[in-house]
CSV table of C-alpha atoms in Angstrom, one decimal:
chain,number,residue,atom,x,y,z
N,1,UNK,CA,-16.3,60.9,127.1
N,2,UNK,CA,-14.8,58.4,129.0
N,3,UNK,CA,-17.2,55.7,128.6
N,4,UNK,CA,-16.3,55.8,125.1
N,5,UNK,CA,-13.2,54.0,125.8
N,6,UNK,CA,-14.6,51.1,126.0
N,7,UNK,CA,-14.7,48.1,123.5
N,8,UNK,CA,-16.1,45.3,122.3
N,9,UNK,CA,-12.8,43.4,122.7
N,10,UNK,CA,-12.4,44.1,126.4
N,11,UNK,CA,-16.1,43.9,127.0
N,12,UNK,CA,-16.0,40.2,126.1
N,13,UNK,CA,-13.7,39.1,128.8
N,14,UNK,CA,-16.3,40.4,131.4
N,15,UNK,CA,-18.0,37.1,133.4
N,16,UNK,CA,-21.6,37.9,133.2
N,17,UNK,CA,-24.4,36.9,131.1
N,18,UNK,CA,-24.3,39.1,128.6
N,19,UNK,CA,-20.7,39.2,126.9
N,20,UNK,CA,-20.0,35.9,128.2
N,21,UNK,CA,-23.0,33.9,126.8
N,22,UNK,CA,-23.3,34.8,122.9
N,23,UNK,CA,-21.0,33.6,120.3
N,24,UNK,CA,-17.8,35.5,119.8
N,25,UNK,CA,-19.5,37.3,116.5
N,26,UNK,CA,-22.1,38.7,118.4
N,27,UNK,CA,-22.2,42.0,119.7
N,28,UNK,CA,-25.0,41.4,122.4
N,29,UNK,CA,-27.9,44.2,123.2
N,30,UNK,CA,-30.7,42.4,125.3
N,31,UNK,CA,-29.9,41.7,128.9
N,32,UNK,CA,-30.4,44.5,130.9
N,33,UNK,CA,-27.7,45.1,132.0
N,34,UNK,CA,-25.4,48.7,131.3
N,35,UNK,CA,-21.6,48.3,130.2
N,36,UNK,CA,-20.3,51.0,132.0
N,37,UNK,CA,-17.5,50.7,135.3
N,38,UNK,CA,-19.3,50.2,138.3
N,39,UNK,CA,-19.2,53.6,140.5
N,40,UNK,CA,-15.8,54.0,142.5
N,41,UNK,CA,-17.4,55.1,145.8
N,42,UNK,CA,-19.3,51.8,145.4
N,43,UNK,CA,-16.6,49.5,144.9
N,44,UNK,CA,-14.5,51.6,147.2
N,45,UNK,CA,-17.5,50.8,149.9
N,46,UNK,CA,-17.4,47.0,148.9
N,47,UNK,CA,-13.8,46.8,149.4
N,48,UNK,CA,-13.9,48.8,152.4
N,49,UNK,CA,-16.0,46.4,154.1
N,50,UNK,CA,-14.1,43.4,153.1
N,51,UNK,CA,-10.9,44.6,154.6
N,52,UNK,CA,-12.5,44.6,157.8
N,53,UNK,CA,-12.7,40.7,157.3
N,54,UNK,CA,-16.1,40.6,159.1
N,55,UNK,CA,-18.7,38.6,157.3
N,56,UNK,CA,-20.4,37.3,159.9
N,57,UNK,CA,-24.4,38.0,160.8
N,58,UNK,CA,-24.8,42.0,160.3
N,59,UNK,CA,-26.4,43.7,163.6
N,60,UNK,CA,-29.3,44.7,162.0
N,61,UNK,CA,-31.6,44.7,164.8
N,62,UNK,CA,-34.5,47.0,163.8
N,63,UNK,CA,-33.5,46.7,159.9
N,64,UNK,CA,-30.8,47.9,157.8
N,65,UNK,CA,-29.2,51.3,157.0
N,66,UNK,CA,-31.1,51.2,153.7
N,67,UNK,CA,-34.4,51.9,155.6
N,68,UNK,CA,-33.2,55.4,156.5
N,69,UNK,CA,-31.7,56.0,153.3
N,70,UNK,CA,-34.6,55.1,151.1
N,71,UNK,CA,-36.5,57.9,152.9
N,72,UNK,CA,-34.7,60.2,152.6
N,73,UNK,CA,-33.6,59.5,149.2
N,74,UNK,CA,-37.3,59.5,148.2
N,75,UNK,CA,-37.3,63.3,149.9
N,76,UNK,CA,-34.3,64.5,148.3
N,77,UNK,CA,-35.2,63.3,144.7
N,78,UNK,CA,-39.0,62.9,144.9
N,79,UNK,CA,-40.2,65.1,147.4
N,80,UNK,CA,-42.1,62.0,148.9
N,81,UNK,CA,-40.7,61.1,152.9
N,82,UNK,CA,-42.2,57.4,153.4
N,83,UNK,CA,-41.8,56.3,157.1
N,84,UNK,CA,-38.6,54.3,157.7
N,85,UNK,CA,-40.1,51.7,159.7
N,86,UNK,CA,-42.4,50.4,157.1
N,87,UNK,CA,-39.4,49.8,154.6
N,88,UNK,CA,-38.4,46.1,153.8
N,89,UNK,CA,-35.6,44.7,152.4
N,90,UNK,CA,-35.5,41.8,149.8
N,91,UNK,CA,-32.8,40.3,147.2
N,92,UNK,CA,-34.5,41.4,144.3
N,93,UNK,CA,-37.6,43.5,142.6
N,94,UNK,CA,-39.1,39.8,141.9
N,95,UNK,CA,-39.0,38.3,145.3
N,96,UNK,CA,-40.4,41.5,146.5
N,97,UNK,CA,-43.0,41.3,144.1
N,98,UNK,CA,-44.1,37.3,144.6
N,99,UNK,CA,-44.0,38.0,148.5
N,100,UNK,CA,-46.6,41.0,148.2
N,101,UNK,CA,-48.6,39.2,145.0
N,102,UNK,CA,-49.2,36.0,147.4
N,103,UNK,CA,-49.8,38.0,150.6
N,104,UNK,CA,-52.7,40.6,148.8
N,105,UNK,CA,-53.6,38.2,146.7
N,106,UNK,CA,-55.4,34.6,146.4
N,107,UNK,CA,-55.6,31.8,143.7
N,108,UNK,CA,-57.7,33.0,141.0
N,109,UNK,CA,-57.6,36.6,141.5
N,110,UNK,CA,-57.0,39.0,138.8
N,111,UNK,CA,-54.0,41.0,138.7
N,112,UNK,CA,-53.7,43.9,136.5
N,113,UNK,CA,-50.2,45.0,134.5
N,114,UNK,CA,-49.7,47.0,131.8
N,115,UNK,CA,-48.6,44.9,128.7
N,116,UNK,CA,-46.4,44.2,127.1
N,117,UNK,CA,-44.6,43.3,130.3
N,118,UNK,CA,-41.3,41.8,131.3
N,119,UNK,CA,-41.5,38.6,130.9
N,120,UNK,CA,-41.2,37.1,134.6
N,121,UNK,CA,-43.7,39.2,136.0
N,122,UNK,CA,-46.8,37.5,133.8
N,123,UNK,CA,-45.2,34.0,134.0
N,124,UNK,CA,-45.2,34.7,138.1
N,125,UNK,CA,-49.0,35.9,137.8
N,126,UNK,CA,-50.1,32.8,135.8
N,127,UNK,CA,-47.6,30.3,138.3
N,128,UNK,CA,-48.6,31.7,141.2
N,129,UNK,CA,-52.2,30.6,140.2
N,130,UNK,CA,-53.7,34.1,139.6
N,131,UNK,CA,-55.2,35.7,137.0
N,132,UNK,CA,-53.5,38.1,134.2
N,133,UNK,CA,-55.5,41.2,133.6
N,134,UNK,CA,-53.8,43.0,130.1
N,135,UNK,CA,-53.9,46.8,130.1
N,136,UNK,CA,-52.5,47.5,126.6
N,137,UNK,CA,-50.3,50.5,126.1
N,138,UNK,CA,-50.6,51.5,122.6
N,139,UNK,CA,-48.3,53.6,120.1
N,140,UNK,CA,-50.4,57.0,119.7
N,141,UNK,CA,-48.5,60.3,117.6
N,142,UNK,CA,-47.8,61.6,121.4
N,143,UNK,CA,-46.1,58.3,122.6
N,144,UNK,CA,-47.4,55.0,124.3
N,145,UNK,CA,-50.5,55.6,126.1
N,146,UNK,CA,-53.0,53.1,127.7
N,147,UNK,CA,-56.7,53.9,128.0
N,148,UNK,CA,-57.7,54.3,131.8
N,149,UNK,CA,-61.9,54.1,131.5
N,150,UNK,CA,-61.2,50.2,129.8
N,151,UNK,CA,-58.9,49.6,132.8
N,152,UNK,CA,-61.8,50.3,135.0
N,153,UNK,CA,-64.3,48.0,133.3
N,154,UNK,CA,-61.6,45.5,133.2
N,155,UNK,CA,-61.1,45.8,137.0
N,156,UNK,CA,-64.2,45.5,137.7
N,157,UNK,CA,-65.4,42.6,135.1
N,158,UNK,CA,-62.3,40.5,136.0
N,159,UNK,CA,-62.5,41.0,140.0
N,160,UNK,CA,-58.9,42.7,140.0
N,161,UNK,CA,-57.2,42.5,143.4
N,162,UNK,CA,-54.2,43.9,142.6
N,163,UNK,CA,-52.6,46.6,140.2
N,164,UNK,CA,-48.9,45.8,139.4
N,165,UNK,CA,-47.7,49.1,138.4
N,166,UNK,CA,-43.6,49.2,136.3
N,167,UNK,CA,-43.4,53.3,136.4
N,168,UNK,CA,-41.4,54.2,134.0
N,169,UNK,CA,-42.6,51.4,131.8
N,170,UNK,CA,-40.2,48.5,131.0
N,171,UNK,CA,-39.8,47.8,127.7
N,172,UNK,CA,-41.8,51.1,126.4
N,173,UNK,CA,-39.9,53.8,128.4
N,174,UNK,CA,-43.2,55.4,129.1
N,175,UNK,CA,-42.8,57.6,132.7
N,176,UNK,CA,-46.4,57.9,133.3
N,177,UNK,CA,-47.7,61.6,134.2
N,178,UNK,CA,-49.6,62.9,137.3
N,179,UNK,CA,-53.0,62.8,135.4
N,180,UNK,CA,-52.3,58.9,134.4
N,181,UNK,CA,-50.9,57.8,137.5
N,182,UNK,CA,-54.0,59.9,139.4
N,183,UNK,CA,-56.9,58.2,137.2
N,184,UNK,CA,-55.4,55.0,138.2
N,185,UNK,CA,-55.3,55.4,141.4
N,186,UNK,CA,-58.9,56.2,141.6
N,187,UNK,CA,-59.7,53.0,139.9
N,188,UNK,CA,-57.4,51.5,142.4
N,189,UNK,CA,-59.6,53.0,145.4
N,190,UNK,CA,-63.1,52.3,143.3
N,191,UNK,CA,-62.2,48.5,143.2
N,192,UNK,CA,-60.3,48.2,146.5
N,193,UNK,CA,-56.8,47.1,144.4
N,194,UNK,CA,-53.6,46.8,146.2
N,195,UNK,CA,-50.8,48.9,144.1
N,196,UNK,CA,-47.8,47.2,143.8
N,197,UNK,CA,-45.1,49.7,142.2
N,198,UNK,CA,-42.0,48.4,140.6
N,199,UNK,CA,-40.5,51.7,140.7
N,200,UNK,CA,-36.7,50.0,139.8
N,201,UNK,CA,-35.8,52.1,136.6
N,202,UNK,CA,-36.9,56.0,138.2
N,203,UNK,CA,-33.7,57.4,138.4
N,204,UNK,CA,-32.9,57.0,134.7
N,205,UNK,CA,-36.0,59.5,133.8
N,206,UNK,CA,-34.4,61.9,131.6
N,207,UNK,CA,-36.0,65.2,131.3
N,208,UNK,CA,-38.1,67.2,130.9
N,209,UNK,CA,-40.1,64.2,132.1
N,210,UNK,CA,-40.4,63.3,136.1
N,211,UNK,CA,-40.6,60.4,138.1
N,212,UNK,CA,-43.6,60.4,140.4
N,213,UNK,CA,-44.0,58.0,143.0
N,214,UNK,CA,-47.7,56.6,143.1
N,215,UNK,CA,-47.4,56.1,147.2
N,216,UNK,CA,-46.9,60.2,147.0
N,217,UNK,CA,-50.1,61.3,145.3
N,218,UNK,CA,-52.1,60.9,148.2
N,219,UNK,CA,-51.9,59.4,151.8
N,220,UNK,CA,-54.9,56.9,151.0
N,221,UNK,CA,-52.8,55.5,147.8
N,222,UNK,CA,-50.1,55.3,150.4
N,223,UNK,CA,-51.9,53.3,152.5
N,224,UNK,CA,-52.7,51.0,149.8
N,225,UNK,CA,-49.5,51.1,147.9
N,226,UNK,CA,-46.3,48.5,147.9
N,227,UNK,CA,-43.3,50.8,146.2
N,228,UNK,CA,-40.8,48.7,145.4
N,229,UNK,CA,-36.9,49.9,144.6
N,230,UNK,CA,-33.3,49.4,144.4
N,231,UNK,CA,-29.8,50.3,143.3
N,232,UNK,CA,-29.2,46.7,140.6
N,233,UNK,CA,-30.4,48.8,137.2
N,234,UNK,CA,-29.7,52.8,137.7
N,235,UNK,CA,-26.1,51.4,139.2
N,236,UNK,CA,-25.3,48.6,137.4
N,237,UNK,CA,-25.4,46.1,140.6
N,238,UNK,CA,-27.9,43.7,139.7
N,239,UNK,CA,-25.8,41.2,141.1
N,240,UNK,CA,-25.7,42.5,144.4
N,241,UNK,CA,-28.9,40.9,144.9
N,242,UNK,CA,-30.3,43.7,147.2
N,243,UNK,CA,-33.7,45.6,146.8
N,244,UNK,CA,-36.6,47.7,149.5
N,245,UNK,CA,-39.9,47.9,149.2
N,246,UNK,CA,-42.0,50.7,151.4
N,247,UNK,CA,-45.2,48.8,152.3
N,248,UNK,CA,-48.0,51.5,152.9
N,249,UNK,CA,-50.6,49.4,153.8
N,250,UNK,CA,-50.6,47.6,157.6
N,251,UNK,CA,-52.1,44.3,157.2
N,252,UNK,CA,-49.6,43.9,154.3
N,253,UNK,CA,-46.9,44.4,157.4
N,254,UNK,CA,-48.7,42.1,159.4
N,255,UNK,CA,-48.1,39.4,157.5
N,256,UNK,CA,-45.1,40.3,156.5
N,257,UNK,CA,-44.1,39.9,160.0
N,258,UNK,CA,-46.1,36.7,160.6
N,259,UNK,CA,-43.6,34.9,157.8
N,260,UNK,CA,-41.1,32.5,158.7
N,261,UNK,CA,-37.6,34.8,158.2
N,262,UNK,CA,-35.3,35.1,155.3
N,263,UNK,CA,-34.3,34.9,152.5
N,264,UNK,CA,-32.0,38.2,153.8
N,265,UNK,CA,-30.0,40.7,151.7
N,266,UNK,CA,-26.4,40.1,152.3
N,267,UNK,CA,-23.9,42.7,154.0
N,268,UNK,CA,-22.4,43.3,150.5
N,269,UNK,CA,-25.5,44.2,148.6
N,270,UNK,CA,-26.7,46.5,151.6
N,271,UNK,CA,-23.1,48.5,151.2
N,272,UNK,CA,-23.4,48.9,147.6
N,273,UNK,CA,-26.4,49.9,147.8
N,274,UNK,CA,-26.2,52.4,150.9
N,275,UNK,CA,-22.7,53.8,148.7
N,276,UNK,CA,-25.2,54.5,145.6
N,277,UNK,CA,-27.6,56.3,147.3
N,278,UNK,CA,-25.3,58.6,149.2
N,279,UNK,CA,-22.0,59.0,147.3
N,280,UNK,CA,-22.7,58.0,143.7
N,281,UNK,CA,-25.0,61.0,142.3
N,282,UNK,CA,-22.2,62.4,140.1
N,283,UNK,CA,-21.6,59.3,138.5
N,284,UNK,CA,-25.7,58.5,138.3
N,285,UNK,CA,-25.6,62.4,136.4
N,286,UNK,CA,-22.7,61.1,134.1
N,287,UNK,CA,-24.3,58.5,133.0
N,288,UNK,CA,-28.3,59.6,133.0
N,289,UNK,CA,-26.4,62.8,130.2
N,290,UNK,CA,-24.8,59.4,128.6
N,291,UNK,CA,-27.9,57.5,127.5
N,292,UNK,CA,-30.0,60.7,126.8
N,293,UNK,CA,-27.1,61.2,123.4
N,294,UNK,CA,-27.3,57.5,122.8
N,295,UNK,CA,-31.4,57.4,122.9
N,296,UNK,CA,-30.7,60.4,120.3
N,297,UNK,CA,-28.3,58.9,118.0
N,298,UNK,CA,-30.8,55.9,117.7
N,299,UNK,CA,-33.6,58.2,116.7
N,300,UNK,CA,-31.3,59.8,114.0
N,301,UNK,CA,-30.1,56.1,112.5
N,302,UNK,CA,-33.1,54.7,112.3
N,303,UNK,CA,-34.9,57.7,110.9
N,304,UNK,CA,-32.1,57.9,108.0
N,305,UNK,CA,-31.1,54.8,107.3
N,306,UNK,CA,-34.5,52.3,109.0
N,307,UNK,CA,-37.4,54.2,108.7
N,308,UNK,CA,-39.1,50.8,108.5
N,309,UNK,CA,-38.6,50.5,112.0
N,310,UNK,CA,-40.8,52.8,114.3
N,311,UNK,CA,-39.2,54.5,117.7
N,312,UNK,CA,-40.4,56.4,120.0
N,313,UNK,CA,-37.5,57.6,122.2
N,314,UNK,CA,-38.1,56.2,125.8
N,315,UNK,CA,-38.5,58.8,128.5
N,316,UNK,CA,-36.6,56.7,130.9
N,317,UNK,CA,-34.2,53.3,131.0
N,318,UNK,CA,-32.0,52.2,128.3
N,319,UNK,CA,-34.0,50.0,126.8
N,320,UNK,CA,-35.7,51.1,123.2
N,321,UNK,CA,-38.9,49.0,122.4
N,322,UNK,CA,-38.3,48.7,118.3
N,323,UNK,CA,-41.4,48.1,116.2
N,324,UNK,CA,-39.9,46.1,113.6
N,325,UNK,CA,-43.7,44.8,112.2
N,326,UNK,CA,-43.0,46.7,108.7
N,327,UNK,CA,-40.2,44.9,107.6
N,328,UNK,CA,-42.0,41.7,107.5
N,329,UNK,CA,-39.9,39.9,109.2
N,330,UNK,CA,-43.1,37.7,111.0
N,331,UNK,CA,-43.6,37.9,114.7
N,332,UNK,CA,-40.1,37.7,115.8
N,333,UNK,CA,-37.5,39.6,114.1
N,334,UNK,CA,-34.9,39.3,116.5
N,335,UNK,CA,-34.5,36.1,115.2
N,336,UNK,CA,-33.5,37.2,112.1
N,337,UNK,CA,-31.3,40.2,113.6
N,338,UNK,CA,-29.3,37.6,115.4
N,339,UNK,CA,-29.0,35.5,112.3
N,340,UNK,CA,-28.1,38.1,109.5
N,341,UNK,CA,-26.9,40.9,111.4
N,342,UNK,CA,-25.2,38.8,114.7
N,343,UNK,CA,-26.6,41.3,117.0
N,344,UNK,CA,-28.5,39.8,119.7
N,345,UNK,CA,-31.5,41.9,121.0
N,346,UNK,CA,-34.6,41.0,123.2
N,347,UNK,CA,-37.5,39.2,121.7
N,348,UNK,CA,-40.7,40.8,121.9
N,349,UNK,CA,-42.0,37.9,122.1
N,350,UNK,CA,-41.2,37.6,125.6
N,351,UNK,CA,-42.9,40.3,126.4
N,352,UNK,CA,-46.9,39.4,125.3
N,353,UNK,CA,-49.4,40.0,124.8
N,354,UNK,CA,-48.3,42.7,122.5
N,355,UNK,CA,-44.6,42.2,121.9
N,356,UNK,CA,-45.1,40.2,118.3
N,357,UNK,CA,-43.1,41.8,115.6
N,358,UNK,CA,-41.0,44.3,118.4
N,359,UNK,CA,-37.3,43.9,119.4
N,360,UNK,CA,-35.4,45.5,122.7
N,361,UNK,CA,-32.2,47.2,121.9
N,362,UNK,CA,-30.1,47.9,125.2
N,363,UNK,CA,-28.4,51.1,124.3
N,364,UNK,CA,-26.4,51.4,128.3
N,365,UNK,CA,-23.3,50.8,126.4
N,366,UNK,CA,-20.4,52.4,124.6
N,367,UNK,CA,-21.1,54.7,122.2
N,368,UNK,CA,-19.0,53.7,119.0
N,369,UNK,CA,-20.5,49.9,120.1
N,370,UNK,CA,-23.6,51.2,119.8
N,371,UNK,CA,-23.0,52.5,116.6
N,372,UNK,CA,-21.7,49.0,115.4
N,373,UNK,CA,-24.8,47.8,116.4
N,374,UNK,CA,-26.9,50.0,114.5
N,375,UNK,CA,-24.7,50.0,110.8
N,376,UNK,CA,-25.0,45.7,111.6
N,377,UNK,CA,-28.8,46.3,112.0
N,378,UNK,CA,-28.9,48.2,109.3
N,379,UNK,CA,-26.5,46.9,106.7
N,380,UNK,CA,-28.7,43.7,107.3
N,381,UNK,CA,-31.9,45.1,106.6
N,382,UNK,CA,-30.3,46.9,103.3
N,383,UNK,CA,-29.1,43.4,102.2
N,384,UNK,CA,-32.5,41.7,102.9
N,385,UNK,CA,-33.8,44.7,100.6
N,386,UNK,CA,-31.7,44.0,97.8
N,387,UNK,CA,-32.7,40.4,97.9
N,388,UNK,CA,-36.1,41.0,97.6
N,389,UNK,CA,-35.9,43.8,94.2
């Protein structure tokens, strides 16, 4: 495979965050980010673009290309065709996210999100001056599962406003099922809750399991629902800064419109974007069949050499959520990975309410990396053992 070519030795002379910020020892596994080469027909757009030495203000006039392509990317892969001209575009899944929080939203209200939740999107609840309202997922023999009739007493009892829905599920993997999606959007039309859908990770759903869009249950939910997308993980272009969000209900667009203008995507992030969505599905393929063996191989290490730690393989992303609680290594063991095993993986902490004693292992890498990841995680945890006999 020809992702397996790469190494930890060229990987560290990449810029970004995540080789560029540990120490040289440390073979890093928590910003999510993927290691693999950016798509060609993506760079070969970016490039193309450049050497027409334009940069100047895009003619945009009624919107981007990505409005068009959005729609019918939703058709071709979801079987959902949103209307164009109620697509938006914005630099990022968070920006997108605090613009529809303060517009459905006021000081005070709660705001419902299934925990435990990336980290930024609670934090920007509680700074924003609204309420958190938990929904816990919780590990069940058939995966993580969250209980829909305590959402609904929740809604009501905390005066929800707003349902912030990550489908599939960052850090649990979880890609939520008709039923589950459809008993929350009843809840949503009970208690009058605008659906904001982070929707980001849906095209690394590996099967048999499917991505459902919530806005294409029903044309009500529609109506009520903000579906928010982009290019940055299933890519690899995070720093593009580029993102769309569908906004189904009108006086959401209203005041949308009513804001002052900008911040703007740039021309740059719009091309790599447009070149993902309509050139890049062989590489998107290539790598979807990647991840799927390296989700695997981390279900056969653990389970032979770390039964300690529980998994349960994620059924989209390439993020595994690792309950590390039974090797008592307190409510933070990535600490402790990072110290003894100088592999640096995602707190759970970060992730509360219920991220104590859980780690996030990004497995969008190499192969044999991965693997060196794994024997350090592992040869650590067999030394800690033979310290304590």
């Amino acid at each position: 495979m020809i992702f397996d070519r790469l190494d930890e030795r060229t990987l560290r002379f990449r810029p970004g965050v995540k080789w560029s910020s540990p120490a040289p020892d440390v073979l890093p596994a928590s910003i999510a980010d993927m290691d693999f080469p950016v798509a060609e027909p993506i760079l070969a757009s970016v490039r193309g673009y450049l050497d027409l030495g334009d940069l100047g203000y895009p003619d945009w006039t009624v919107g981007s290309p990505l409005r068009r392509a959005f729609a019918q990317r939703m058709n071709a892969r979801y079987g959902w065709l949103p209307a164009e001209e109620h697509v938006r575009e914005f630099t990022d899944v968070t920006h997108a996210l605090r613009t529809m929080l303060e517009l459905s939203t006021r000081p005070g209200d709660g705001v419902a999100l299934h925990t435990p939740a990336f980290g930024p999107f609670p934090q920007m609840i509680a700074q924003l001056g609204r309420r958190l309202v938990p929904l816990p997922m919780t590990g069940t023999p058939a995966g993580w599962a969250f209980d829909a009739d305590d959402f609904a007493r929740r809604a009501a009892r905390e005066k929800c406003r707003a349902l912030v829905l990550v489908n599939p599920h960052n850090p649990t993997g979880r890609v939520f099922t008709r039923a589950e999606l459809l008993a929350l959007g009843e809840i949503a039309e009970r208690h009058g809750l605008t659906v904001i859908s982070d929707d980001l990770h849906a095209d690394l759903t590996f099967a048999p399991h499917r991505h459902l869009p919530f806005a294409s249950l029903d044309p009500a939910l529609e109506a009520r629902t903000v579906t928010i997308y982009g290019a940055s993980k299933a890519y690899n272009v995070a720093g593009m800064r580029c993102a769309v969000a569908h906004v189904g209900p009108s006086a959401l667009r209203e005041k949308l419109a009513a804001l002052p203008p900008g911040p703007n995507v740039n021309v740059l992030g719009m091309r790599a974007t447009l070149a993902a969505w309509t050139e890049a599905s062989d590489w998107l393929d290539t790598v979807v069949g990647y991840l799927d063996h390296n989700r695997r191989l981390i279900a056969g290490v653990l389970a032979e050499r770390l039964p300690e730690i529980r998994y349960r393989m994620p059924e989209a992303t390439y993020l595994a959520w690792l309950d590390c609680r039974a090797l008592g290594w307190g409510d933070d063991p990535a600490g402790y990975f990072l110290e003894r095993a100088r592999v640096e993986l995602y707190a759970g902490t970060k992730y509360n309410p219920g991220g104590d004693g859980f780690v996030r292992l990004n497995f969008g890498t190499a192969t044999p990396v991965l693997r060196t990841i794994l024997d350090r995680m592992t040869d650590a945890v067999a030394a800690t053992r033979r310290l304590a006999s």
